[in-house]
Amino acid sequence: MDFPELDPYFQSLTDITDTVAILNSPYDSEFDSDINKMENFLHDIQTKDWLNTDKEYFNLFTSHFSFHIKIVEEIVREAREILDPERRMHVKRLVGYCKTTEEWLADLQKRRRATETLATA
């Protein structure tokens, strides 16, 4: 399985996340499309066999992805302070995205630890 070079791979996610962050500005954007891109990126990540990657690569991946999740959580936090009723549905969608990504990453890390434990036993 081919694994991406992580810095440019996550730069594309950063670019998408930056457009989603406009949610907290007075500017209009294609929020549905931008959130779709983020969700598609997640689906792509989920197709990779992270359980069988090099440990350093896996750790770098989880670092990048954890940082992404924290950024989206910050976007949500700021959006809740602003409370623009017209953008509420997008905020709810981002909350769901955060929950899904956090659960998936936590489960992946748990499974990874279990496979590493089995490998050393």
mmCIF file of C-alpha atoms in Angstrom:
data_model
loop_
_atom_site.group_PDB
_atom_site.id
_atom_site.type_symbol
_atom_site.label_atom_id
_atom_site.label_comp_id
_atom_site.label_asym_id
_atom_site.label_seq_id
_atom_site.Cartn_x
_atom_site.Cartn_y
_atom_site.Cartn_z
ATOM 1 C CA MET A 1 0.000 0.000 0.000
ATOM 2 C CA ASP A 2 1.280 3.456 -0.858
ATOM 3 C CA PHE A 3 1.354 5.938 1.951
ATOM 4 C CA PRO A 4 1.512 9.646 1.232
ATOM 5 C CA GLU A 5 4.350 11.936 2.147
ATOM 6 C CA LEU A 6 2.739 13.447 5.218
ATOM 7 C CA ASP A 7 3.743 17.101 5.057
ATOM 8 C CA PRO A 8 2.220 17.838 1.621
ATOM 9 C CA TYR A 9 -0.679 15.462 2.338
ATOM 10 C CA PHE A 10 -1.624 17.362 5.458
ATOM 11 C CA GLN A 11 -0.936 20.712 3.803
ATOM 12 C CA SER A 12 -3.891 20.004 1.551
ATOM 13 C CA LEU A 13 -6.013 19.342 4.659
ATOM 14 C CA THR A 14 -4.730 22.570 6.198
ATOM 15 C CA ASP A 15 -5.806 24.458 3.073
ATOM 16 C CA ILE A 16 -9.296 22.950 3.325
ATOM 17 C CA THR A 17 -9.479 23.708 7.058
ATOM 18 C CA ASP A 18 -8.476 27.314 6.403
ATOM 19 C CA THR A 19 -11.449 27.733 4.088
ATOM 20 C CA VAL A 20 -13.755 26.206 6.715
ATOM 21 C CA ALA A 21 -12.398 28.697 9.263
ATOM 22 C CA ILE A 22 -14.048 31.478 7.246
ATOM 23 C CA LEU A 23 -17.191 30.266 9.008
ATOM 24 C CA ASN A 24 -16.173 32.648 11.798
ATOM 25 C CA SER A 25 -15.889 35.674 9.559
ATOM 26 C CA PRO A 26 -18.478 37.853 7.842
ATOM 27 C CA TYR A 27 -17.413 36.463 4.457
ATOM 28 C CA ASP A 28 -19.483 33.997 2.493
ATOM 29 C CA SER A 29 -18.092 30.718 1.353
ATOM 30 C CA GLU A 30 -19.191 27.339 0.080
ATOM 31 C CA PHE A 31 -19.277 25.826 3.570
ATOM 32 C CA ASP A 32 -21.065 22.633 2.512
ATOM 33 C CA SER A 33 -18.512 22.042 -0.212
ATOM 34 C CA ASP A 34 -15.591 22.841 2.095
ATOM 35 C CA ILE A 35 -16.858 20.549 4.843
ATOM 36 C CA ASN A 36 -17.454 17.849 2.220
ATOM 37 C CA LYS A 37 -13.803 18.157 1.218
ATOM 38 C CA MET A 38 -12.749 17.695 4.835
ATOM 39 C CA GLU A 39 -15.008 14.654 5.190
ATOM 40 C CA ASN A 40 -13.647 13.215 1.932
ATOM 41 C CA PHE A 41 -10.129 13.681 3.248
ATOM 42 C CA LEU A 42 -11.138 11.744 6.376
ATOM 43 C CA HIS A 43 -12.570 8.951 4.230
ATOM 44 C CA ASP A 44 -9.276 8.808 2.321
ATOM 45 C CA ILE A 45 -7.316 8.601 5.561
ATOM 46 C CA GLN A 46 -9.564 5.793 6.748
ATOM 47 C CA THR A 47 -8.685 3.700 3.677
ATOM 48 C CA LYS A 48 -5.019 3.514 4.669
ATOM 49 C CA ASP A 49 -3.655 0.544 6.613
ATOM 50 C CA TRP A 50 -2.305 2.572 9.518
ATOM 51 C CA LEU A 51 -1.911 -0.518 11.709
ATOM 52 C CA ASN A 52 0.944 -1.760 9.531
ATOM 53 C CA THR A 53 2.973 1.404 9.057
ATOM 54 C CA ASP A 54 6.325 2.233 10.506
ATOM 55 C CA LYS A 55 5.971 3.444 14.102
ATOM 56 C CA GLU A 56 7.615 6.823 13.448
ATOM 57 C CA TYR A 57 5.403 7.388 10.411
ATOM 58 C CA PHE A 58 2.310 6.443 12.406
ATOM 59 C CA ASN A 59 3.285 8.803 15.221
ATOM 60 C CA LEU A 60 3.841 11.660 12.783
ATOM 61 C CA PHE A 61 0.487 10.919 11.157
ATOM 62 C CA THR A 62 -1.337 10.950 14.510
ATOM 63 C CA SER A 63 0.418 14.174 15.470
ATOM 64 C CA HIS A 64 -0.672 15.883 12.246
ATOM 65 C CA PHE A 65 -4.214 14.569 12.465
ATOM 66 C CA SER A 66 -4.617 15.359 16.166
ATOM 67 C CA PHE A 67 -3.527 18.922 15.445
ATOM 68 C CA HIS A 68 -6.112 19.137 12.649
ATOM 69 C CA ILE A 69 -8.854 17.978 15.022
ATOM 70 C CA LYS A 70 -7.835 20.616 17.584
ATOM 71 C CA ILE A 71 -7.973 23.332 14.925
ATOM 72 C CA VAL A 72 -11.493 22.291 13.894
ATOM 73 C CA GLU A 73 -12.521 22.228 17.565
ATOM 74 C CA GLU A 74 -11.228 25.807 17.875
ATOM 75 C CA ILE A 75 -13.248 26.831 14.807
ATOM 76 C CA VAL A 76 -16.340 25.330 16.464
ATOM 77 C CA ARG A 77 -15.596 27.057 19.786
ATOM 78 C CA GLU A 78 -15.268 30.441 18.092
ATOM 79 C CA ALA A 79 -18.394 29.831 16.014
ATOM 80 C CA ARG A 80 -20.371 29.112 19.160
ATOM 81 C CA GLU A 81 -19.247 32.450 20.614
ATOM 82 C CA ILE A 82 -20.324 34.301 17.482
ATOM 83 C CA LEU A 83 -23.573 32.329 17.147
ATOM 84 C CA ASP A 84 -24.504 33.328 13.605
ATOM 85 C CA PRO A 85 -27.908 31.627 13.199
ATOM 86 C CA GLU A 86 -27.449 31.322 9.435
ATOM 87 C CA ARG A 87 -24.345 29.187 9.953
ATOM 88 C CA ARG A 88 -25.650 27.045 12.792
ATOM 89 C CA MET A 89 -26.175 23.968 10.578
ATOM 90 C CA HIS A 90 -22.535 24.158 9.467
ATOM 91 C CA VAL A 91 -21.370 24.378 13.077
ATOM 92 C CA LYS A 92 -23.461 21.310 13.942
ATOM 93 C CA ARG A 93 -21.907 19.487 11.038
ATOM 94 C CA LEU A 94 -18.417 20.409 12.241
ATOM 95 C CA VAL A 95 -19.287 19.193 15.745
ATOM 96 C CA GLY A 96 -20.272 15.845 14.233
ATOM 97 C CA TYR A 97 -17.070 15.798 12.201
ATOM 98 C CA CYS A 98 -14.986 16.411 15.332
ATOM 99 C CA LYS A 99 -16.754 13.631 17.194
ATOM 100 C CA THR A 100 -16.309 11.186 14.321
ATOM 101 C CA THR A 101 -12.628 12.017 13.817
ATOM 102 C CA GLU A 102 -11.793 11.864 17.525
ATOM 103 C CA GLU A 103 -13.527 8.504 17.934
ATOM 104 C CA TRP A 104 -11.897 7.075 14.823
ATOM 105 C CA LEU A 105 -8.412 8.258 15.816
ATOM 106 C CA ALA A 106 -8.786 6.999 19.399
ATOM 107 C CA ASP A 107 -9.945 3.605 18.130
ATOM 108 C CA LEU A 108 -7.083 3.464 15.634
ATOM 109 C CA GLN A 109 -4.521 4.279 18.323
ATOM 110 C CA LYS A 110 -6.040 1.645 20.613
ATOM 111 C CA ARG A 111 -5.892 -0.998 17.874
ATOM 112 C CA ARG A 112 -2.339 0.055 17.020
ATOM 113 C CA ARG A 113 -1.222 -0.381 20.634
ATOM 114 C CA ALA A 114 -2.874 -3.792 20.725
ATOM 115 C CA THR A 115 -1.061 -4.947 17.579
ATOM 116 C CA GLU A 116 2.254 -3.628 18.922
ATOM 117 C CA THR A 117 1.673 -5.470 22.188
ATOM 118 C CA LEU A 118 0.957 -8.695 20.314
ATOM 119 C CA ALA A 119 4.060 -8.230 18.176
ATOM 120 C CA THR A 120 6.312 -7.896 21.215
ATOM 121 C CA ALA A 121 4.704 -10.769 23.125
#
